[in-house]
C-alpha cells in the first residue's frame, strides 16, 4: 500500500533521512523503531507531505504522491497522528472530532463513525463538551487517534503515541492500536518504546542516523538480543 | 543551533580576543572607507559639475543616506521594523530650528516659547551639540521600552512613537509653531557638510555592524532563545543599536534644517518613513552598502518618476498629470522586494566583500583573511581567502 | 448626569466602531500572523464602491449597502490571493512591510483613478440624523452602529461555533499545520479569514462614510491605526481582546476628550497613544493576552 524508495530529507546541511526505502502492505502493522534523533519523525513527515523530501519517491496505493499537498494526501487515505498529539486545546472534544471529519461528505456516516469512536473511547464521551486542553495526556492521545480515525483513513500513521504517558496508559493505548487492526486499517507506527511495539507489530524497521539498519519480521527482532541491545538499548532479560 | 548562529558564535569568540578585535575593526574600517570613498567621489563630482538644482537633489540624497544608514543600524541588525526614524530626524531638525534661528525670526514665529528659547540664539557648534544630546536622550528613554519588546510589538510601539512625536510637533505651537512652516533657520549647511556627514555615518554604521554588539544582535535576531541561552544580553544590544541609530537620524535632521532654512512637521511623517523604508528595503537592510545603494537608486528613480508624474512635455507630446504615481511606485517597490527579493539588492554582502575577491584591493580589505561564511566556523590564517570544506 | 450618560453613549459608539475594525485585523493576525496594515484600504474600497454606485445612479440604500459590503469581501479575498499569498511563509516583518506597501499602492490607485479630493457620497445622508430622546441628543448613526456591531459579533460567534469552516479557523489560529493534517485546505481557511475581515471592514465603511459624507484616498489611514491600538490594548491576536480593546479605546478617547483642556485638543492623539504605550509597558501582552515565554510549549 505504501512504498517509499530512496528517500532523502535534508534540513539545510543536515541530512535527517539518508536513502530510506520501506514498504507497508495492506492490513499490516509495521513498526519504525530507533533511538532519539534517528530521523523517524522526519521520515514520517516526509511521507505525509509536511516536509518536502530532497529526493526519492513515495507511492501510496501505486500512485506517486510527491506532488500532492498534505491536504490531498489526507483525502487519498493517509493520515498522521503527530508526535506530541497536537490536539486543538482551544476546541472541545466534539469540535476536535468534527474537524477530523472535515473531509467527509456524508453527515450520516460521519455521525455513525463518531458514535463508534465514542464507544471505543468512552472517556471521550464523558468529556465530550470539554476543552481539549483540559484532558490528561492519555486522554489527549486517545482524542488524537480518534480524530485521525474520523476521516476513515486507509493508512494510519502514528508518531510516538506513547510519548510522555504513564505506563498504565501506554498499555491502554497499545491495546487500542491492536484493536484497530480489526477495522481493516493498515498501521505504520513510529515508536521509541520498542518493547511494547514489537508485541503486536507484524514487521519492524530499525532506523538509526537516517538509515535503515534492520528490516524484518517483528518476531525475529524480539528474539534477537543483539539487535535489541545494539540499536534499541533494550536490556532484554 | 542553526549554522549561522554557530558561525556567529565562533565569530564572537574570535572577537573576544584582543587580536580578533583589532583585525575585525581594521577590516571593518577599511571596508567602510571604501564605501565612504564612493559616496565622497560622487559628491565631489556633483560639487564640481552639478547644476544648482542637481546639487540640491544631491544634498537631499546625502541627508537620506544619513537617515537610512541610521535606520539600518537598528533594523538591519535587530531585524525589527522601525517606523519612528523620521521622528528622530524631526527632533534633530526642530531642535536646530528652535536653537539657532536668529532672534528676530523667532520673535515673529514663537514669541511665547518656553524655557526662554525665544530670547536665546546659539551658533552652530552648541546647537548641534545640544540637539544631539536631546535626540540621544529621547532615544534612550524610548529605547528602554522598544528594546524590551519583540518583533511586531516593537514595530507597533515605533509606530506609536512616530505618531506621538509628530503630534507634538504639530500641536505644541508655542515651541514648534504647529502645522505651519518654521522659517528663518540660518542656511549654514552646504553640500560639503552632507558629504562628510554621509561618510561618517557610513563608517560608524559599519564599525557597529562588525563589533561584538552588532554580531551579537544579529545572532539574537536569528534565534533569540538560543542567543539568550548563550548569555547574550538582548535588551542591552538592542538599546545600543536604537540609540546609535536614532542619534544618527537626528544628525540627518540637523543637516536638513541647516540646509533648507524652512521646515514643517509634515516632512517628518509617514511620507518620509515610507520613502526611507523603501530605500532600505530595496538596497538590502542587512548591509550598510545596501542602505546607501537604496538611497542612490531611489533618489534617482523617484526624480524620474516625479518628472513623469508632473505631466511632462516630451517630444511634443503632452503627458497627463498623474498624481499618485510616485506613491504608487514606492508601494510597488516595497511589495515587489518583499515578494521577490526580501533581502534587497545587496542581500548579505557589503561592497568591500564583493570587491574583496580581487587582487591587491582584496588583500588589503581582508587583513589576515578571516573567512566568515555559512560553511562553517571562521578559520584565521588562510592567506588567499579560499575556503575549503572542513 | 446627562453629560455623563451622553459621554458614555459616545464612548460606546466609538468603541463599537473600533471593535469592528479591530476584529477585522485580529482575525487575519490570529490565523496567519499577518499584521494587515492594508486593512484601512478595505474600508476605503467600501467607500469608493458606494461612491461609484451612487455615480451610476443607484440610489436605493437597500442595494448600495449590501453590495458595498459584498465588494469589500471580494476585494479582501483578491488582495490575499494576489499580494499576500506569495509572502505567506515569510517572517512576520516581511508580511508587515508588504502590507504597508499594499496599503500605499491602494491609496495611490485611488488617487490616480478617482481624485485626490474627497468625493461626496450624499446617498448615505438619511442614515445620519439626530434624535432627541428626552434630555439626550443621539445620532441615529451611533445607535445603528452599536446595533450593527452587536449583530456582527453575534453572527461571528455563531459562525465560529457552528460552521465547519469557522471551527477550522479557530483551530488554525491555534495550530495551522495540524489543521492541514485534517485535510482542511489552508487556502480555504485563509481566504475565509480575509473574507470575514472584509465583511467587517465593509460594515465599518458604511458608518464611517455616513458620518463623513465623503470618501477620499487617505480615508483608511486613521481607522487602521485605531484598529491597531485597540488590538494591542486587548492583546494582539485575541478576538475577544479586539472587542475589549476597541471599547477600552473608545472609553480612553472620550475620557481624554473630557479631561484635556480645549486648547491642547490637538495633543489628544498623542495623549491616547501615550496612555496606551504606558499600559503596554505595564502589561505588554495587552489586557486579555497571555504571557508566552520564549520556548514555552503550548498546553
PDB file of C-alpha atoms in Angstrom, chain C residues 62-257:
ATOM      1  CA  UNK C  62     -31.132  48.611   0.049  1.00  0.00           C
ATOM      2  CA  UNK C  63     -28.881  47.979  -2.907  1.00  0.00           C
ATOM      3  CA  UNK C  64     -25.904  50.136  -2.045  1.00  0.00           C
ATOM      4  CA  UNK C  65     -25.199  48.875   1.439  1.00  0.00           C
ATOM      5  CA  UNK C  66     -25.169  45.124   0.868  1.00  0.00           C
ATOM      6  CA  UNK C  67     -23.352  45.487  -2.444  1.00  0.00           C
ATOM      7  CA  UNK C  68     -20.676  47.652  -0.863  1.00  0.00           C
ATOM      8  CA  UNK C  69     -20.074  45.031   1.778  1.00  0.00           C
ATOM      9  CA  UNK C  70     -20.019  42.310  -0.855  1.00  0.00           C
ATOM     10  CA  UNK C  71     -17.460  44.160  -2.943  1.00  0.00           C
ATOM     11  CA  UNK C  72     -15.297  44.703   0.083  1.00  0.00           C
ATOM     12  CA  UNK C  73     -15.365  40.994   0.838  1.00  0.00           C
ATOM     13  CA  UNK C  74     -14.367  40.195  -2.728  1.00  0.00           C
ATOM     14  CA  UNK C  75     -11.634  42.818  -2.631  1.00  0.00           C
ATOM     15  CA  UNK C  76     -10.257  41.334   0.583  1.00  0.00           C
ATOM     16  CA  UNK C  77     -10.098  37.821  -0.817  1.00  0.00           C
ATOM     17  CA  UNK C  78      -8.472  39.092  -4.027  1.00  0.00           C
ATOM     18  CA  UNK C  79      -5.968  41.070  -2.036  1.00  0.00           C
ATOM     19  CA  UNK C  80      -4.882  37.968  -0.191  1.00  0.00           C
ATOM     20  CA  UNK C  81      -4.612  35.956  -3.346  1.00  0.00           C
ATOM     21  CA  UNK C  82      -2.537  38.473  -5.218  1.00  0.00           C
ATOM     22  CA  UNK C  83      -0.444  40.254  -2.653  1.00  0.00           C
ATOM     23  CA  UNK C  84      -0.207  38.184   0.471  1.00  0.00           C
ATOM     24  CA  UNK C  85      -0.054  34.610  -0.707  1.00  0.00           C
ATOM     25  CA  UNK C  86       3.490  34.994  -2.067  1.00  0.00           C
ATOM     26  CA  UNK C  87       4.704  36.129   1.319  1.00  0.00           C
ATOM     27  CA  UNK C  88       2.684  33.675   3.348  1.00  0.00           C
ATOM     28  CA  UNK C  89       5.634  31.697   4.616  1.00  0.00           C
ATOM     29  CA  UNK C  90       7.887  34.681   5.095  1.00  0.00           C
ATOM     30  CA  UNK C  91       8.751  36.016   8.539  1.00  0.00           C
ATOM     31  CA  UNK C  92       6.304  38.363  10.198  1.00  0.00           C
ATOM     32  CA  UNK C  93       8.295  41.509   9.469  1.00  0.00           C
ATOM     33  CA  UNK C  94       8.160  40.798   5.748  1.00  0.00           C
ATOM     34  CA  UNK C  95       4.403  40.409   5.862  1.00  0.00           C
ATOM     35  CA  UNK C  96       4.043  43.619   7.799  1.00  0.00           C
ATOM     36  CA  UNK C  97       6.120  45.606   5.339  1.00  0.00           C
ATOM     37  CA  UNK C  98       4.286  44.019   2.425  1.00  0.00           C
ATOM     38  CA  UNK C  99       1.005  45.098   3.925  1.00  0.00           C
ATOM     39  CA  UNK C 100       2.359  48.608   4.242  1.00  0.00           C
ATOM     40  CA  UNK C 101       3.363  48.567   0.629  1.00  0.00           C
ATOM     41  CA  UNK C 102      -0.015  47.241  -0.433  1.00  0.00           C
ATOM     42  CA  UNK C 103      -1.724  49.980   1.524  1.00  0.00           C
ATOM     43  CA  UNK C 104       0.459  52.554  -0.162  1.00  0.00           C
ATOM     44  CA  UNK C 105      -0.339  51.125  -3.585  1.00  0.00           C
ATOM     45  CA  UNK C 106      -4.067  51.141  -2.970  1.00  0.00           C
ATOM     46  CA  UNK C 107      -4.081  54.687  -1.625  1.00  0.00           C
ATOM     47  CA  UNK C 108      -2.301  55.889  -4.716  1.00  0.00           C
ATOM     48  CA  UNK C 109      -4.529  53.917  -7.032  1.00  0.00           C
ATOM     49  CA  UNK C 110      -7.460  55.807  -5.542  1.00  0.00           C
ATOM     50  CA  UNK C 111      -5.508  58.983  -6.034  1.00  0.00           C
ATOM     51  CA  UNK C 112      -4.727  58.207  -9.626  1.00  0.00           C
ATOM     52  CA  UNK C 113      -8.046  56.801 -10.731  1.00  0.00           C
ATOM     53  CA  UNK C 114     -10.502  58.946  -8.861  1.00  0.00           C
ATOM     54  CA  UNK C 115      -9.145  62.103  -7.371  1.00  0.00           C
ATOM     55  CA  UNK C 116      -7.083  63.488  -4.531  1.00  0.00           C
ATOM     56  CA  UNK C 117     -10.098  65.397  -3.403  1.00  0.00           C
ATOM     57  CA  UNK C 118     -12.820  63.898  -1.279  1.00  0.00           C
ATOM     58  CA  UNK C 119     -15.798  62.700  -3.228  1.00  0.00           C
ATOM     59  CA  UNK C 120     -19.164  63.277  -1.644  1.00  0.00           C
ATOM     60  CA  UNK C 121     -21.427  60.356  -1.020  1.00  0.00           C
ATOM     61  CA  UNK C 122     -24.658  62.078  -0.123  1.00  0.00           C
ATOM     62  CA  UNK C 123     -26.724  58.989  -0.649  1.00  0.00           C
ATOM     63  CA  UNK C 124     -25.916  57.840   2.852  1.00  0.00           C
ATOM     64  CA  UNK C 125     -27.240  61.076   4.280  1.00  0.00           C
ATOM     65  CA  UNK C 126     -30.529  59.716   5.544  1.00  0.00           C
ATOM     66  CA  UNK C 127     -28.685  57.428   7.906  1.00  0.00           C
ATOM     67  CA  UNK C 128     -27.219  60.334   9.761  1.00  0.00           C
ATOM     68  CA  UNK C 129     -29.906  62.013  11.781  1.00  0.00           C
ATOM     69  CA  UNK C 130     -30.052  63.467  15.220  1.00  0.00           C
ATOM     70  CA  UNK C 131     -32.702  62.192  17.513  1.00  0.00           C
ATOM     71  CA  UNK C 132     -33.764  63.740  20.744  1.00  0.00           C
ATOM     72  CA  UNK C 133     -34.607  61.230  23.393  1.00  0.00           C
ATOM     73  CA  UNK C 134     -35.553  63.120  26.480  1.00  0.00           C
ATOM     74  CA  UNK C 135     -32.584  65.260  27.518  1.00  0.00           C
ATOM     75  CA  UNK C 136     -30.166  63.363  25.309  1.00  0.00           C
ATOM     76  CA  UNK C 137     -29.153  64.015  21.761  1.00  0.00           C
ATOM     77  CA  UNK C 138     -28.155  60.886  19.982  1.00  0.00           C
ATOM     78  CA  UNK C 139     -27.112  60.446  16.445  1.00  0.00           C
ATOM     79  CA  UNK C 140     -29.033  57.718  14.700  1.00  0.00           C
ATOM     80  CA  UNK C 141     -25.713  56.566  13.373  1.00  0.00           C
ATOM     81  CA  UNK C 142     -24.427  55.927  16.853  1.00  0.00           C
ATOM     82  CA  UNK C 143     -27.371  53.713  17.637  1.00  0.00           C
ATOM     83  CA  UNK C 144     -27.208  51.855  14.373  1.00  0.00           C
ATOM     84  CA  UNK C 145     -23.503  51.349  14.693  1.00  0.00           C
ATOM     85  CA  UNK C 146     -23.789  49.846  18.115  1.00  0.00           C
ATOM     86  CA  UNK C 147     -26.597  47.614  16.924  1.00  0.00           C
ATOM     87  CA  UNK C 148     -24.700  46.577  13.831  1.00  0.00           C
ATOM     88  CA  UNK C 149     -21.618  45.770  15.857  1.00  0.00           C
ATOM     89  CA  UNK C 150     -23.672  43.716  18.242  1.00  0.00           C
ATOM     90  CA  UNK C 151     -25.277  41.805  15.417  1.00  0.00           C
ATOM     91  CA  UNK C 152     -21.937  41.315  13.678  1.00  0.00           C
ATOM     92  CA  UNK C 153     -20.355  39.925  16.835  1.00  0.00           C
ATOM     93  CA  UNK C 154     -23.292  37.605  17.370  1.00  0.00           C
ATOM     94  CA  UNK C 155     -23.063  36.393  13.788  1.00  0.00           C
ATOM     95  CA  UNK C 156     -19.356  35.823  14.204  1.00  0.00           C
ATOM     96  CA  UNK C 157     -19.889  33.799  17.335  1.00  0.00           C
ATOM     97  CA  UNK C 158     -22.350  31.606  15.515  1.00  0.00           C
ATOM     98  CA  UNK C 159     -20.018  31.308  12.569  1.00  0.00           C
ATOM     99  CA  UNK C 160     -17.090  30.234  14.667  1.00  0.00           C
ATOM    100  CA  UNK C 161     -19.046  27.829  16.771  1.00  0.00           C
ATOM    101  CA  UNK C 162     -21.315  26.144  14.317  1.00  0.00           C
ATOM    102  CA  UNK C 163     -19.877  26.144  10.862  1.00  0.00           C
ATOM    103  CA  UNK C 164     -17.111  23.688   9.919  1.00  0.00           C
ATOM    104  CA  UNK C 165     -15.024  26.417   8.318  1.00  0.00           C
ATOM    105  CA  UNK C 166     -15.432  28.581  11.388  1.00  0.00           C
ATOM    106  CA  UNK C 167     -14.279  25.784  13.677  1.00  0.00           C
ATOM    107  CA  UNK C 168     -11.400  25.172  11.304  1.00  0.00           C
ATOM    108  CA  UNK C 169     -10.436  28.829  11.563  1.00  0.00           C
ATOM    109  CA  UNK C 170     -10.361  28.671  15.334  1.00  0.00           C
ATOM    110  CA  UNK C 171      -8.236  25.574  15.128  1.00  0.00           C
ATOM    111  CA  UNK C 172      -5.960  27.237  12.592  1.00  0.00           C
ATOM    112  CA  UNK C 173      -5.417  30.160  14.938  1.00  0.00           C
ATOM    113  CA  UNK C 174      -4.141  27.639  17.440  1.00  0.00           C
ATOM    114  CA  UNK C 175      -2.163  25.280  15.227  1.00  0.00           C
ATOM    115  CA  UNK C 176      -2.247  25.804  11.496  1.00  0.00           C
ATOM    116  CA  UNK C 177      -0.112  22.845  10.496  1.00  0.00           C
ATOM    117  CA  UNK C 178      -2.315  20.316  12.224  1.00  0.00           C
ATOM    118  CA  UNK C 179      -5.429  21.725  10.594  1.00  0.00           C
ATOM    119  CA  UNK C 180      -3.898  20.770   7.271  1.00  0.00           C
ATOM    120  CA  UNK C 181      -3.414  17.276   8.610  1.00  0.00           C
ATOM    121  CA  UNK C 182      -7.162  17.098   8.901  1.00  0.00           C
ATOM    122  CA  UNK C 183      -7.425  17.592   5.190  1.00  0.00           C
ATOM    123  CA  UNK C 184      -8.730  21.135   5.534  1.00  0.00           C
ATOM    124  CA  UNK C 185      -7.273  23.252   2.780  1.00  0.00           C
ATOM    125  CA  UNK C 186      -5.002  26.004   4.011  1.00  0.00           C
ATOM    126  CA  UNK C 187      -6.012  28.291   1.154  1.00  0.00           C
ATOM    127  CA  UNK C 188      -9.648  27.978   2.031  1.00  0.00           C
ATOM    128  CA  UNK C 189      -9.141  28.827   5.680  1.00  0.00           C
ATOM    129  CA  UNK C 190      -7.059  31.857   4.817  1.00  0.00           C
ATOM    130  CA  UNK C 191      -9.477  33.065   2.177  1.00  0.00           C
ATOM    131  CA  UNK C 192     -12.272  32.712   4.703  1.00  0.00           C
ATOM    132  CA  UNK C 193     -10.318  34.757   7.211  1.00  0.00           C
ATOM    133  CA  UNK C 194      -9.871  37.557   4.729  1.00  0.00           C
ATOM    134  CA  UNK C 195     -13.494  37.329   3.676  1.00  0.00           C
ATOM    135  CA  UNK C 196     -14.653  37.813   7.260  1.00  0.00           C
ATOM    136  CA  UNK C 197     -12.149  40.613   7.637  1.00  0.00           C
ATOM    137  CA  UNK C 198     -13.560  42.256   4.512  1.00  0.00           C
ATOM    138  CA  UNK C 199     -17.103  41.827   5.765  1.00  0.00           C
ATOM    139  CA  UNK C 200     -16.298  43.673   8.967  1.00  0.00           C
ATOM    140  CA  UNK C 201     -14.415  46.363   7.079  1.00  0.00           C
ATOM    141  CA  UNK C 202     -17.375  46.846   4.783  1.00  0.00           C
ATOM    142  CA  UNK C 203     -19.756  47.377   7.647  1.00  0.00           C
ATOM    143  CA  UNK C 204     -17.379  49.828   9.275  1.00  0.00           C
ATOM    144  CA  UNK C 205     -17.126  51.633   5.958  1.00  0.00           C
ATOM    145  CA  UNK C 206     -20.851  52.259   5.892  1.00  0.00           C
ATOM    146  CA  UNK C 207     -20.744  54.116   9.180  1.00  0.00           C
ATOM    147  CA  UNK C 208     -17.541  55.972   8.502  1.00  0.00           C
ATOM    148  CA  UNK C 209     -18.797  57.269   5.162  1.00  0.00           C
ATOM    149  CA  UNK C 210     -22.184  58.093   6.560  1.00  0.00           C
ATOM    150  CA  UNK C 211     -20.530  60.187   9.230  1.00  0.00           C
ATOM    151  CA  UNK C 212     -18.114  61.999   6.964  1.00  0.00           C
ATOM    152  CA  UNK C 213     -20.364  62.302   3.977  1.00  0.00           C
ATOM    153  CA  UNK C 214     -17.453  61.783   1.618  1.00  0.00           C
ATOM    154  CA  UNK C 215     -14.660  59.419   0.640  1.00  0.00           C
ATOM    155  CA  UNK C 216     -11.020  60.306  -0.017  1.00  0.00           C
ATOM    156  CA  UNK C 217      -7.850  58.323  -0.720  1.00  0.00           C
ATOM    157  CA  UNK C 218      -6.498  58.629   2.792  1.00  0.00           C
ATOM    158  CA  UNK C 219      -9.739  57.510   4.387  1.00  0.00           C
ATOM    159  CA  UNK C 220      -8.388  54.214   5.571  1.00  0.00           C
ATOM    160  CA  UNK C 221      -5.401  55.593   7.347  1.00  0.00           C
ATOM    161  CA  UNK C 222      -6.926  56.650  10.616  1.00  0.00           C
ATOM    162  CA  UNK C 223      -9.233  53.650  11.079  1.00  0.00           C
ATOM    163  CA  UNK C 224      -6.435  51.170  10.695  1.00  0.00           C
ATOM    164  CA  UNK C 225      -4.358  52.999  13.279  1.00  0.00           C
ATOM    165  CA  UNK C 226      -7.203  52.919  15.744  1.00  0.00           C
ATOM    166  CA  UNK C 227      -7.769  49.266  14.972  1.00  0.00           C
ATOM    167  CA  UNK C 228      -4.178  48.583  15.803  1.00  0.00           C
ATOM    168  CA  UNK C 229      -4.195  50.340  19.026  1.00  0.00           C
ATOM    169  CA  UNK C 230      -7.375  48.524  20.006  1.00  0.00           C
ATOM    170  CA  UNK C 231      -5.895  45.153  19.141  1.00  0.00           C
ATOM    171  CA  UNK C 232      -2.723  45.865  21.006  1.00  0.00           C
ATOM    172  CA  UNK C 233      -4.660  47.057  24.027  1.00  0.00           C
ATOM    173  CA  UNK C 234      -6.722  43.926  24.164  1.00  0.00           C
ATOM    174  CA  UNK C 235      -3.941  41.530  23.358  1.00  0.00           C
ATOM    175  CA  UNK C 236      -2.859  41.143  19.778  1.00  0.00           C
ATOM    176  CA  UNK C 237      -4.420  38.198  18.040  1.00  0.00           C
ATOM    177  CA  UNK C 238      -7.142  37.550  20.536  1.00  0.00           C
ATOM    178  CA  UNK C 239     -10.637  38.060  19.160  1.00  0.00           C
ATOM    179  CA  UNK C 240     -12.327  38.844  22.461  1.00  0.00           C
ATOM    180  CA  UNK C 241      -9.302  41.026  23.093  1.00  0.00           C
ATOM    181  CA  UNK C 242     -10.037  43.000  19.954  1.00  0.00           C
ATOM    182  CA  UNK C 243     -13.554  43.725  21.137  1.00  0.00           C
ATOM    183  CA  UNK C 244     -12.462  44.612  24.643  1.00  0.00           C
ATOM    184  CA  UNK C 245      -9.630  46.694  23.273  1.00  0.00           C
ATOM    185  CA  UNK C 246     -11.992  48.506  20.952  1.00  0.00           C
ATOM    186  CA  UNK C 247     -14.312  49.520  23.730  1.00  0.00           C
ATOM    187  CA  UNK C 248     -11.420  50.342  26.009  1.00  0.00           C
ATOM    188  CA  UNK C 249     -10.015  52.631  23.356  1.00  0.00           C
ATOM    189  CA  UNK C 250     -13.382  54.288  22.945  1.00  0.00           C
ATOM    190  CA  UNK C 251     -13.545  54.889  26.655  1.00  0.00           C
ATOM    191  CA  UNK C 252      -9.996  56.221  26.813  1.00  0.00           C
ATOM    192  CA  UNK C 253     -10.643  58.623  23.964  1.00  0.00           C
ATOM    193  CA  UNK C 254     -13.772  60.013  25.494  1.00  0.00           C
ATOM    194  CA  UNK C 255     -12.016  60.293  28.825  1.00  0.00           C
ATOM    195  CA  UNK C 256      -9.169  62.247  27.313  1.00  0.00           C
ATOM    196  CA  UNK C 257     -11.593  64.431  25.397  1.00  0.00           C
TER     197      UNK C 257
END
